[in-house]
Coordinates of C-alpha atoms in Angstrom, one line a residue:
Chain A
M1 CA 7.6 36.9 68.5
G2 CA 8.0 40.5 70.3
K3 CA 6.9 43.9 69.5
L4 CA 9.8 46.6 68.3
V5 CA 10.0 50.1 68.9
I6 CA 12.5 51.9 67.3
V7 CA 13.2 55.6 67.7
G8 CA 15.7 57.7 66.0
T9 CA 16.2 60.2 63.2
V10 CA 14.3 60.0 60.2
A11 CA 16.4 62.4 57.7
F12 CA 17.6 63.5 54.4
D13 CA 21.1 62.9 54.0
A14 CA 23.5 64.1 51.2
I15 CA 27.0 61.8 51.3
E16 CA 30.3 62.2 49.5
T17 CA 32.6 59.1 49.3
P18 CA 36.0 59.3 46.8
F19 CA 33.5 57.1 44.8
G20 CA 30.7 60.0 44.0
K21 CA 28.2 62.4 46.1
T22 CA 24.3 62.4 46.1
D23 CA 21.9 64.9 46.4
K24 CA 19.0 64.4 50.0
I25 CA 18.7 61.0 50.3
L26 CA 16.3 58.6 52.8
G27 CA 18.7 58.4 55.9
G28 CA 18.5 58.5 60.0
A29 CA 18.8 56.1 62.4
A30 CA 15.2 55.0 62.6
T31 CA 15.1 54.4 58.7
F32 CA 18.4 52.1 59.0
I33 CA 17.2 50.4 62.1
G34 CA 13.9 49.7 60.5
L35 CA 14.8 48.2 56.9
A36 CA 17.1 45.8 58.9
A37 CA 14.8 44.8 61.9
S38 CA 11.6 44.7 58.4
H39 CA 14.1 41.3 57.3
F40 CA 12.7 39.9 60.5
G41 CA 8.6 39.8 59.9
I42 CA 8.2 41.2 62.9
D43 CA 5.6 43.9 64.2
A44 CA 8.1 46.9 64.5
A45 CA 7.2 51.0 64.6
A46 CA 9.0 53.3 63.8
V47 CA 8.9 57.1 66.1
S48 CA 10.5 59.6 64.8
I49 CA 9.7 63.4 63.6
V50 CA 9.7 64.9 59.7
G51 CA 8.7 68.0 58.2
G52 CA 6.5 68.7 55.6
D53 CA 9.4 68.5 52.8
F54 CA 9.4 64.7 53.9
P55 CA 8.4 63.3 50.5
Q56 CA 4.9 60.7 51.0
D57 CA 7.1 57.8 48.5
Y58 CA 9.9 57.6 51.7
L59 CA 7.0 56.9 54.1
D60 CA 5.0 54.9 51.9
L61 CA 8.8 53.2 51.3
L62 CA 9.0 52.4 55.2
E63 CA 5.2 51.3 55.5
N64 CA 5.8 48.8 52.2
K65 CA 8.3 47.4 54.4
N66 CA 6.1 46.6 57.3
I67 CA 7.4 49.4 59.3
D68 CA 4.5 51.0 61.7
I69 CA 4.8 54.9 60.9
S70 CA 1.8 56.2 63.1
G71 CA 4.4 57.2 65.3
I72 CA 6.5 59.5 62.3
E73 CA 5.2 63.0 63.6
I74 CA 4.7 64.9 60.4
V75 CA 5.3 68.9 61.3
K76 CA 3.4 70.3 58.2
N77 CA 5.2 73.7 58.7
G78 CA 8.6 72.4 59.5
K79 CA 11.8 70.9 57.5
T80 CA 13.2 67.1 58.1
F81 CA 16.2 67.0 59.5
F82 CA 19.2 66.9 57.4
W83 CA 22.6 65.7 57.6
S84 CA 25.5 66.1 55.4
G85 CA 29.3 64.6 55.7
R86 CA 32.2 63.5 53.1
Y87 CA 34.1 60.9 53.9
H88 CA 37.7 60.7 53.6
N89 CA 39.9 58.2 51.4
D90 CA 40.3 55.5 54.3
M91 CA 36.4 55.4 54.5
N92 CA 36.8 55.0 58.6
S93 CA 36.7 58.9 59.3
R94 CA 34.5 62.1 58.1
D95 CA 33.6 65.3 57.9
T96 CA 30.4 66.9 58.8
L97 CA 29.6 69.7 56.4
V98 CA 25.8 70.4 57.2
T99 CA 24.0 69.5 60.5
E100 CA 20.6 71.3 60.1
L101 CA 18.4 69.9 63.1
N102 CA 15.0 71.4 62.3
T103 CA 12.3 69.7 63.3
L104 CA 14.3 67.3 65.2
A105 CA 15.3 70.3 67.6
D106 CA 11.8 70.1 69.5
F107 CA 11.1 66.5 69.1
N108 CA 8.8 64.6 71.7
P109 CA 8.9 61.0 71.0
K110 CA 5.2 59.5 71.0
V111 CA 5.4 55.8 71.1
P112 CA 2.0 54.3 70.0
E113 CA -0.5 53.2 72.2
N114 CA -0.1 49.7 71.2
Y115 CA 3.4 49.5 71.1
K116 CA 3.6 50.8 74.5
D117 CA 3.5 47.0 76.0
A118 CA 6.6 45.9 73.0
E119 CA 9.0 43.5 74.4
F120 CA 12.0 45.2 72.6
V121 CA 13.0 48.5 72.3
M122 CA 16.1 49.6 70.1
L123 CA 16.7 53.1 71.1
G124 CA 18.7 55.1 67.9
N125 CA 21.3 57.8 68.5
L126 CA 19.5 60.8 69.3
H127 CA 19.8 63.3 72.7
P128 CA 19.8 60.8 76.0
L129 CA 16.5 62.9 77.1
V130 CA 14.8 61.5 74.3
Q131 CA 15.8 58.1 74.1
A132 CA 14.5 58.0 78.5
S133 CA 11.5 59.4 77.5
V134 CA 10.6 56.6 75.3
L135 CA 11.6 54.1 77.9
D136 CA 9.3 56.7 80.6
Q137 CA 6.5 55.7 78.2
M138 CA 6.7 52.0 78.1
T139 CA 3.8 50.6 80.4
T140 CA 5.8 47.4 80.8
K141 CA 9.1 46.9 81.3
P142 CA 10.5 45.9 77.9
K143 CA 12.2 42.3 78.1
L144 CA 15.3 43.6 76.4
A145 CA 16.1 47.7 75.8
V146 CA 19.5 48.5 73.7
L147 CA 21.1 51.7 73.4
D148 CA 22.9 53.0 70.3
T149 CA 24.7 56.4 71.3
M150 CA 27.8 58.7 70.1
N151 CA 30.6 60.7 71.4
Y152 CA 28.8 64.0 71.0
W153 CA 26.3 63.3 74.1
M154 CA 29.3 62.3 76.1
D155 CA 30.6 65.9 75.4
C156 CA 27.5 67.7 75.8
A157 CA 25.2 65.7 78.0
W158 CA 27.5 63.2 80.3
D159 CA 24.5 63.4 82.7
D160 CA 22.0 62.5 80.8
L161 CA 23.4 59.6 78.9
M162 CA 24.8 57.6 82.4
N163 CA 21.1 58.1 83.3
V164 CA 19.7 56.3 80.3
I165 CA 22.5 53.9 80.0
K166 CA 21.9 52.4 83.5
R167 CA 18.3 51.7 82.4
V168 CA 19.0 49.6 79.1
D169 CA 20.3 46.0 78.6
V170 CA 22.5 46.0 76.0
I171 CA 24.3 49.0 74.2
T172 CA 25.7 49.5 70.7
I173 CA 28.6 51.5 71.1
N174 CA 32.0 51.7 68.4
D175 CA 35.5 51.3 69.6
E176 CA 36.3 54.9 69.8
E177 CA 33.3 56.0 71.9
A178 CA 33.5 52.9 74.2
R179 CA 37.2 54.3 74.8
Q180 CA 35.7 57.9 75.3
L181 CA 33.1 56.7 77.6
T182 CA 35.5 54.6 80.2
G183 CA 38.7 56.6 79.5
E184 CA 40.5 52.8 78.9
Y185 CA 42.1 51.7 75.5
S186 CA 41.3 48.1 76.1
L187 CA 38.4 47.1 74.8
V188 CA 38.1 44.4 77.3
V189 CA 38.3 46.7 80.3
A190 CA 36.3 49.3 78.9
A191 CA 33.6 46.8 78.2
R192 CA 33.6 45.7 81.8
K193 CA 33.7 49.0 83.0
I194 CA 30.6 49.8 80.7
H195 CA 28.8 46.6 82.2
A196 CA 29.2 48.4 85.7
M197 CA 27.2 51.4 84.4
G198 CA 23.8 49.1 83.9
P199 CA 24.0 47.1 80.5
K200 CA 24.6 43.7 80.7
Y201 CA 25.3 42.9 77.2
V202 CA 27.8 45.4 75.5
V203 CA 28.1 45.5 71.8
I204 CA 31.8 47.3 70.4
K205 CA 31.5 47.8 67.0
K206 CA 34.9 47.6 65.1
G207 CA 33.7 48.7 61.3
E208 CA 35.8 46.6 59.2
H209 CA 37.4 45.1 62.1
G210 CA 34.0 43.4 62.9
A211 CA 32.2 43.8 66.5
L212 CA 32.4 42.1 69.7
L213 CA 29.6 41.1 72.3
F214 CA 30.4 41.5 76.0
H215 CA 28.9 39.6 78.8
N216 CA 30.1 39.3 81.9
N217 CA 33.6 36.9 81.3
D218 CA 31.9 35.7 77.7
V219 CA 32.9 37.2 74.7
F220 CA 32.0 36.6 71.3
Y221 CA 33.8 37.9 67.9
A222 CA 32.3 38.1 64.7
P223 CA 34.2 40.1 62.0
A224 CA 33.0 41.9 59.3
L225 CA 32.7 40.7 55.7
P226 CA 36.0 41.3 54.1
L227 CA 35.1 43.8 50.8
E228 CA 36.9 45.2 48.2
E229 CA 35.9 48.3 48.7
V230 CA 33.4 49.9 51.5
F231 CA 31.4 52.6 49.3
D232 CA 29.9 54.2 51.9
P233 CA 29.4 53.5 55.3
T234 CA 26.9 55.9 56.0
G235 CA 23.9 54.0 58.8
A236 CA 25.9 50.6 58.8
G237 CA 26.2 51.1 63.0
D238 CA 22.2 51.5 62.4
T239 CA 21.4 48.8 60.5
F240 CA 23.7 46.0 62.5
A241 CA 21.8 47.5 65.4
G242 CA 18.3 46.8 63.6
G243 CA 19.6 43.5 62.6
F244 CA 20.9 42.7 66.0
T245 CA 17.4 43.9 67.5
G246 CA 15.2 42.1 64.9
Y247 CA 16.5 38.8 65.0
L248 CA 16.2 38.7 69.1
A249 CA 12.8 40.3 68.8
K250 CA 11.7 37.2 66.3
T251 CA 13.1 34.7 68.5
G252 CA 12.4 36.1 71.8
D253 CA 15.4 34.1 72.8
I254 CA 17.9 36.7 74.5
S255 CA 20.5 34.5 76.0
F256 CA 24.2 35.0 75.4
E257 CA 23.9 31.8 72.9
N258 CA 21.2 33.6 70.9
M259 CA 22.9 36.6 70.9
K260 CA 25.9 35.6 69.3
N261 CA 23.4 34.5 66.2
A262 CA 22.4 38.1 66.3
V263 CA 25.5 39.7 66.5
I264 CA 26.2 38.1 62.7
Y265 CA 22.6 39.1 61.5
G266 CA 23.6 42.4 62.2
S267 CA 26.7 41.9 60.5
T268 CA 25.2 40.2 57.5
L269 CA 23.2 43.2 56.9
A270 CA 25.9 46.1 57.5
S271 CA 27.7 44.6 54.8
F272 CA 25.0 45.1 52.4
C273 CA 24.3 48.7 53.7
V274 CA 28.1 50.2 52.9
E275 CA 27.8 48.5 49.2
K276 CA 25.5 51.3 48.3
F277 CA 24.8 55.0 49.3
G278 CA 22.9 55.4 52.5
S279 CA 19.9 53.2 53.0
E280 CA 19.5 52.5 48.8
R281 CA 20.7 49.3 49.2
M282 CA 18.9 47.9 52.2
Q283 CA 16.1 49.2 50.7
E284 CA 16.3 46.7 47.8
L285 CA 17.7 43.7 50.2
S286 CA 15.9 40.1 49.2
S287 CA 15.7 37.4 51.7
D288 CA 17.6 35.4 49.6
E289 CA 20.7 37.5 49.5
V290 CA 20.5 37.7 53.3
Q291 CA 20.6 34.1 53.3
K292 CA 23.3 33.7 51.0
R293 CA 25.5 36.4 52.9
L294 CA 25.0 34.3 56.2
M295 CA 26.7 31.1 54.1
Q296 CA 29.6 33.4 53.4
F297 CA 29.4 34.4 57.0
K298 CA 29.7 30.4 58.3
N299 CA 32.5 29.6 55.6
L300 CA 34.6 33.0 57.1
T301 CA 34.5 32.1 60.4
Q302 CA 33.8 28.3 61.1
F303 CA 35.9 26.0 61.7
E304 CA 36.5 22.3 62.9
I305 CA 39.1 21.5 65.3
E306 CA 38.1 18.6 67.5
L307 CA 39.6 19.5 71.1
S308 CA 40.7 16.7 73.4
Chain B
M1 CA 53.3 14.0 59.5
G2 CA 56.6 16.0 57.7
K3 CA 59.7 17.7 58.9
L4 CA 60.1 21.5 58.8
V5 CA 62.7 23.4 58.3
I6 CA 62.6 26.8 59.7
V7 CA 65.3 29.6 58.9
G8 CA 65.3 32.9 60.6
T9 CA 67.1 34.6 63.4
V10 CA 67.9 33.7 66.4
A11 CA 68.8 36.8 68.6
F12 CA 69.0 38.4 71.7
D13 CA 66.1 41.4 72.2
A14 CA 65.8 44.4 74.6
I15 CA 62.3 45.5 75.1
E16 CA 60.8 48.3 76.3
T17 CA 57.0 48.8 76.7
P18 CA 54.8 50.9 78.9
F19 CA 54.9 47.6 81.3
G20 CA 58.8 47.8 81.7
K21 CA 61.8 46.8 80.3
T22 CA 64.0 43.9 80.0
D23 CA 68.1 43.0 79.2
K24 CA 68.8 41.3 77.0
I25 CA 66.4 38.2 76.4
L26 CA 66.0 35.1 73.9
G27 CA 64.4 36.5 70.6
G28 CA 64.7 35.6 67.2
A29 CA 62.1 34.8 64.2
A30 CA 63.2 31.5 64.3
T31 CA 63.2 31.0 68.2
F32 CA 59.6 32.1 67.9
I33 CA 58.5 29.6 65.0
G34 CA 60.1 27.0 66.7
L35 CA 58.6 27.1 70.3
A36 CA 55.4 27.3 68.3
A37 CA 56.0 24.5 65.9
S38 CA 57.7 22.2 69.1
H39 CA 53.8 22.5 70.5
F40 CA 52.8 19.8 67.0
G41 CA 55.5 16.7 68.2
I42 CA 56.7 17.3 64.2
D43 CA 60.6 17.0 63.4
A44 CA 61.8 20.4 63.1
A45 CA 65.3 22.3 62.2
A46 CA 66.1 25.9 63.4
V47 CA 68.6 27.0 60.7
S48 CA 70.4 30.2 62.2
I49 CA 73.6 31.9 63.4
V50 CA 74.4 33.6 66.8
G51 CA 77.6 34.6 67.8
G52 CA 80.4 33.0 71.0
D53 CA 78.0 35.1 73.3
F54 CA 74.8 33.0 72.6
P55 CA 74.4 31.4 76.1
Q56 CA 74.3 27.1 76.0
D57 CA 71.5 27.4 78.4
Y58 CA 69.3 29.0 75.1
L59 CA 70.5 26.5 72.7
D60 CA 70.0 23.7 76.0
L61 CA 66.2 25.2 75.7
L62 CA 65.7 24.9 72.0
E63 CA 67.0 21.4 71.9
N64 CA 64.5 20.4 75.1
K65 CA 61.4 21.3 73.1
N66 CA 62.5 18.6 70.1
I67 CA 64.0 21.3 67.7
D68 CA 67.1 20.1 66.2
I69 CA 69.6 23.0 66.2
S70 CA 72.0 21.3 64.0
G71 CA 71.7 24.2 61.3
I72 CA 72.4 26.7 64.0
E73 CA 75.8 28.2 63.2
I74 CA 77.9 29.4 65.9
V75 CA 80.4 31.7 65.2
K76 CA 83.0 32.0 68.3
N77 CA 84.5 35.1 67.7
G78 CA 81.5 36.5 66.6
K79 CA 78.4 38.1 68.1
T80 CA 74.3 37.3 68.2
F81 CA 72.1 39.8 66.4
F82 CA 70.9 41.8 68.8
W83 CA 67.5 43.7 68.3
S84 CA 66.2 46.7 70.7
G85 CA 62.9 48.3 70.5
R86 CA 60.2 50.1 72.9
Y87 CA 56.7 50.4 71.8
H88 CA 54.3 53.1 72.3
N89 CA 51.4 53.1 74.5
D90 CA 49.3 52.0 72.3
M91 CA 51.4 48.9 71.6
N92 CA 51.1 49.1 67.8
S93 CA 53.4 50.8 66.8
R94 CA 57.4 50.9 67.5
D95 CA 60.6 52.6 67.5
T96 CA 63.9 50.3 66.8
L97 CA 66.4 51.5 69.3
V98 CA 69.2 49.1 68.2
T99 CA 70.1 46.6 65.2
E100 CA 73.6 45.0 65.8
L101 CA 73.6 42.8 62.9
N102 CA 76.6 41.0 64.0
T103 CA 77.0 37.8 63.0
L104 CA 74.0 38.1 60.7
A105 CA 75.6 40.4 58.2
D106 CA 77.3 37.4 56.8
F107 CA 74.8 34.7 57.4
N108 CA 75.0 31.6 55.0
P109 CA 72.4 29.1 55.5
K110 CA 72.7 25.9 55.7
V111 CA 69.7 23.6 56.0
P112 CA 70.9 19.7 57.8
E113 CA 71.2 17.2 55.1
N114 CA 68.6 15.2 56.9
Y115 CA 66.5 18.2 56.6
K116 CA 66.9 19.1 52.4
D117 CA 63.8 16.9 51.9
A118 CA 61.6 18.3 54.4
E119 CA 58.0 18.9 53.4
F120 CA 57.6 22.0 54.9
V121 CA 59.6 25.0 54.7
M122 CA 58.7 28.4 57.0
L123 CA 61.2 31.2 55.9
G124 CA 61.0 33.8 58.4
N125 CA 61.8 37.0 57.6
L126 CA 65.4 37.6 56.6
H127 CA 66.9 39.0 53.4
P128 CA 65.0 37.5 50.6
L129 CA 68.3 36.3 49.1
V130 CA 68.7 34.3 52.6
Q131 CA 65.6 32.6 52.2
A132 CA 65.4 31.9 48.6
S133 CA 69.1 30.5 49.2
V134 CA 67.4 28.0 51.8
L135 CA 64.6 26.6 49.1
D136 CA 67.8 26.3 46.6
Q137 CA 69.3 23.5 49.1
M138 CA 65.8 21.6 49.0
T139 CA 66.7 18.6 47.3
T140 CA 62.6 17.8 46.6
K141 CA 60.4 20.7 46.2
P142 CA 58.2 21.4 49.6
K143 CA 54.7 20.0 49.9
L144 CA 54.7 23.3 51.5
A145 CA 56.6 26.9 51.4
V146 CA 55.7 29.6 53.9
L147 CA 57.3 32.8 53.7
D148 CA 57.3 36.2 56.3
T149 CA 58.5 38.9 55.4
M150 CA 58.4 43.2 56.3
N151 CA 57.9 46.5 54.8
Y152 CA 62.2 47.2 55.2
W153 CA 62.7 44.4 52.0
M154 CA 60.2 46.5 50.3
D155 CA 61.9 49.4 50.6
C156 CA 65.9 48.1 49.5
A157 CA 65.5 44.2 47.6
W158 CA 62.7 45.1 46.1
D159 CA 63.9 42.6 43.2
D160 CA 65.1 39.8 45.3
L161 CA 61.7 40.1 47.0
M162 CA 59.5 39.6 44.2
N163 CA 61.8 36.6 43.3
V164 CA 61.5 34.8 46.1
I165 CA 57.6 35.7 46.9
K166 CA 56.8 33.8 43.6
R167 CA 58.4 30.8 45.0
V168 CA 56.6 30.3 47.8
D169 CA 52.9 28.8 48.7
V170 CA 51.9 30.9 51.2
I171 CA 53.0 34.5 52.3
T172 CA 52.1 36.1 55.8
I173 CA 52.3 39.3 55.8
N174 CA 50.8 42.1 58.2
D175 CA 48.2 44.6 56.8
E176 CA 50.3 47.8 56.4
E177 CA 53.1 45.8 54.4
A178 CA 50.0 44.1 52.5
R179 CA 49.3 47.9 51.2
Q180 CA 53.0 48.7 50.8
L181 CA 53.1 45.4 49.0
T182 CA 50.7 46.6 46.4
G183 CA 49.8 50.2 46.8
E184 CA 46.3 48.7 47.4
Y185 CA 44.3 49.6 50.8
S186 CA 41.0 47.5 50.5
L187 CA 43.1 43.8 51.8
V188 CA 41.3 42.3 49.4
V189 CA 42.2 43.5 46.4
A190 CA 45.7 43.6 47.9
A191 CA 45.2 39.8 48.6
R192 CA 44.2 39.4 45.0
K193 CA 47.0 41.3 43.7
I194 CA 49.5 39.1 45.7
H195 CA 47.9 35.9 44.8
A196 CA 49.1 37.1 41.4
M197 CA 52.6 37.7 42.4
G198 CA 52.4 34.0 43.6
P199 CA 51.6 32.5 46.7
K200 CA 48.3 30.8 46.2
Y201 CA 47.5 31.1 50.1
V202 CA 47.6 34.4 51.3
V203 CA 47.6 35.4 55.2
I204 CA 47.1 39.0 56.3
K205 CA 47.8 39.5 59.8
K206 CA 46.0 42.7 61.4
G207 CA 47.5 42.7 65.3
E208 CA 44.8 42.8 67.9
H209 CA 42.2 42.7 64.7
G210 CA 42.9 39.1 63.5
A211 CA 44.0 37.5 60.9
L212 CA 42.6 36.7 57.1
L213 CA 43.2 33.7 55.2
F214 CA 43.1 34.4 51.4
H215 CA 43.0 31.2 48.7
N216 CA 41.0 32.8 45.2
N217 CA 37.7 33.6 46.1
D218 CA 37.6 31.7 49.6
V219 CA 38.4 33.8 52.8
F220 CA 38.5 33.1 56.6
Y221 CA 39.1 35.1 59.5
A222 CA 40.0 34.5 62.8
P223 CA 39.9 37.0 65.2
A224 CA 42.4 37.6 67.9
L225 CA 41.6 36.7 71.5
P226 CA 40.4 39.9 72.8
L227 CA 43.1 40.6 75.7
E228 CA 42.6 43.1 79.1
E229 CA 46.4 44.2 78.1
V230 CA 49.0 43.0 75.4
F231 CA 51.9 43.2 77.8
D232 CA 54.7 42.7 75.0
P233 CA 53.7 42.2 71.3
T234 CA 57.5 41.1 70.0
G235 CA 57.1 37.8 67.9
A236 CA 53.7 37.2 68.0
G237 CA 53.7 37.4 63.9
D238 CA 56.3 34.8 64.2
T239 CA 54.8 32.9 66.8
F240 CA 51.6 32.9 64.5
A241 CA 53.6 31.4 61.5
G242 CA 55.1 28.9 64.0
G243 CA 51.7 27.8 65.0
F244 CA 50.1 28.0 61.6
T245 CA 52.4 26.0 59.5
G246 CA 53.4 23.2 62.4
Y247 CA 49.9 22.2 62.6
L248 CA 50.0 21.8 58.8
A249 CA 53.0 20.1 59.0
K250 CA 51.8 17.5 61.9
T251 CA 48.4 16.9 59.4
G252 CA 49.9 16.9 56.6
D253 CA 46.8 18.6 55.1
I254 CA 47.3 21.7 53.0
S255 CA 43.4 21.9 51.8
F256 CA 42.1 25.5 52.3
E257 CA 39.7 23.7 55.2
N258 CA 42.7 22.6 57.1
M259 CA 44.3 25.6 56.9
K260 CA 41.6 27.4 58.8
N261 CA 42.3 25.4 61.7
A262 CA 46.0 26.2 61.4
V263 CA 45.1 30.2 61.3
I264 CA 43.3 29.3 64.5
Y265 CA 46.2 27.4 65.8
G266 CA 48.7 30.1 65.0
S267 CA 46.1 32.6 66.8
T268 CA 45.8 30.9 69.6
L269 CA 49.7 30.5 70.2
A270 CA 50.2 33.9 69.6
S271 CA 47.7 34.8 72.3
F272 CA 50.2 33.5 75.0
C273 CA 53.0 34.9 73.4
V274 CA 51.8 38.7 74.2
E275 CA 51.3 37.8 77.4
K276 CA 54.8 38.0 78.9
F277 CA 58.0 39.6 77.4
G278 CA 59.6 38.2 74.3
S279 CA 59.8 34.9 74.7
E280 CA 59.0 33.9 78.1
R281 CA 55.3 32.9 78.2
M282 CA 56.3 30.7 75.1
Q283 CA 59.1 29.1 77.2
E284 CA 56.8 27.8 79.6
L285 CA 53.2 27.0 78.0
S286 CA 51.5 23.7 78.5
S287 CA 50.1 22.0 75.6
D288 CA 46.4 22.1 78.6
E289 CA 46.8 25.6 78.1
V290 CA 46.8 25.6 74.5
Q291 CA 43.4 23.3 74.6
K292 CA 42.0 25.4 77.3
R293 CA 42.5 28.3 75.0
L294 CA 41.5 26.6 71.7
M295 CA 37.9 26.0 73.4
Q296 CA 37.7 30.0 74.2
F297 CA 38.5 30.4 70.4
K298 CA 35.5 27.9 69.5
N299 CA 33.6 30.1 71.8
L300 CA 34.5 33.0 70.6
T301 CA 33.5 32.9 67.2
Q302 CA 31.3 30.1 66.4
F303 CA 27.9 30.2 66.3
E304 CA 24.4 28.2 65.2
I305 CA 22.5 29.7 62.7
E306 CA 20.2 27.5 60.8
L307 CA 20.3 27.9 57.0
S308 CA 17.0 27.8 55.1

């Protein structure tokens, strides 16, 4: 069982969907990643920054999930990163209403001493220089570094992004981002080009259409669970990444065959995330529920054809 | 092993894609369905109509694939149905350039006498009254009737479509058509509404995103094989339907578990169809190639998580 370092935002989100809206609730990439990874009984630490306005209750919540929060810096006279967005009717696109960086603007991540030898590192979506700084602080080369990013950094920090991408083993990215990163429409060709940038493993997230895992000429496809409705997709990609990395950290096995299982765990956890606003569903999720849903994923995808 | 009646167009297609264009080549729903079903060594008959301009070579080709063509009416002084279309760069949408109904305008399908007791019927995309006429001609109720249709009939023959849909066991339809048919965005909800229209099994085809099979509360998801490029999607849906129905006719087992296999066979055959123009790839496809690709589908989708 490997230790896991998670870097990412811990934030306030205010969300509007066709089903309703929220006030400021607990959000942020490191929150979703941490809540997902907490299902694997591993030692995980969140590295982030919040302001003095961040409720102790939220910190307690993370700590009660066995997430080490000693790497979450609290800036007493600062404010916590705040994002607000409104989803369109198809839930596949959204408008950002508010982005207040606040303390995040001066975020210098500090990996806790006892996590600098962690075997697993999950770099949540942040400025690529911040992601790189976490890798710089590791005293031993991690067994597996996983990076998530988004189109924003492709637009405004291309060189920094390329520099950190070439240092990681796995990239998780959505289909449109993969196309933007490579200029290729075909995801198969895009994955090959991303391999050439550095990562040996490429995970392309397709939302309701599932996720693809590429490694050289191998490919694995995990569907998303077909749902009556997606209540709120916020955090689903981060939850996927947390489930993926948490499972690998628990098993310590980074073979392609085991990464298939990791993708299924990521998809399973993400399928819960979208059932309620923000991280609400992930805060209350039991391991029994996870096991039942894994069975649904088996029924959804497994078949019995004898090959001659 | 059950006999299979296939009704659908046998046609000329002229296709333009970003990769090139063709003159008039062999196309039509019954052609694609028949070529796919021919991989299962079953007795299958195509019911269709062509003109005197239809080459004997094409008829020979179908017959050499063990497709009974006695139900293909040849109108000596008529012309064969002709469709021409141009695909856009993303290959997900197309413009129809030419539709000449020709002999198809007066098509009265005639099921061969020795196929009127067939256990399996595949109603390819045609006017719903033509599809219903085939069901009317069956002397014994088929074990399984499968229907494919398209949005055009929803626009101009709604009542007739509803009447034939309620008579079939399985409907195959694409995602946009399922949404139009039901007014529901969620495919899970759409499938439930289609169940209520009659079909106990609903297959929703999502192109590059695979296919979903619904039966009451059960659902199965088959991905499409991730491809470097889709050369020409023409006929892929029909090929899927032919593989699906052909496999069920061969095995005679219409349980949900076996339908999962049928969906995989349909997806496997469709993954070949898109590799060349029109039906060209399907005309030359060997069973060795099919077996190899089934193995790819296994590797693509199967995983080994032990559940507690």
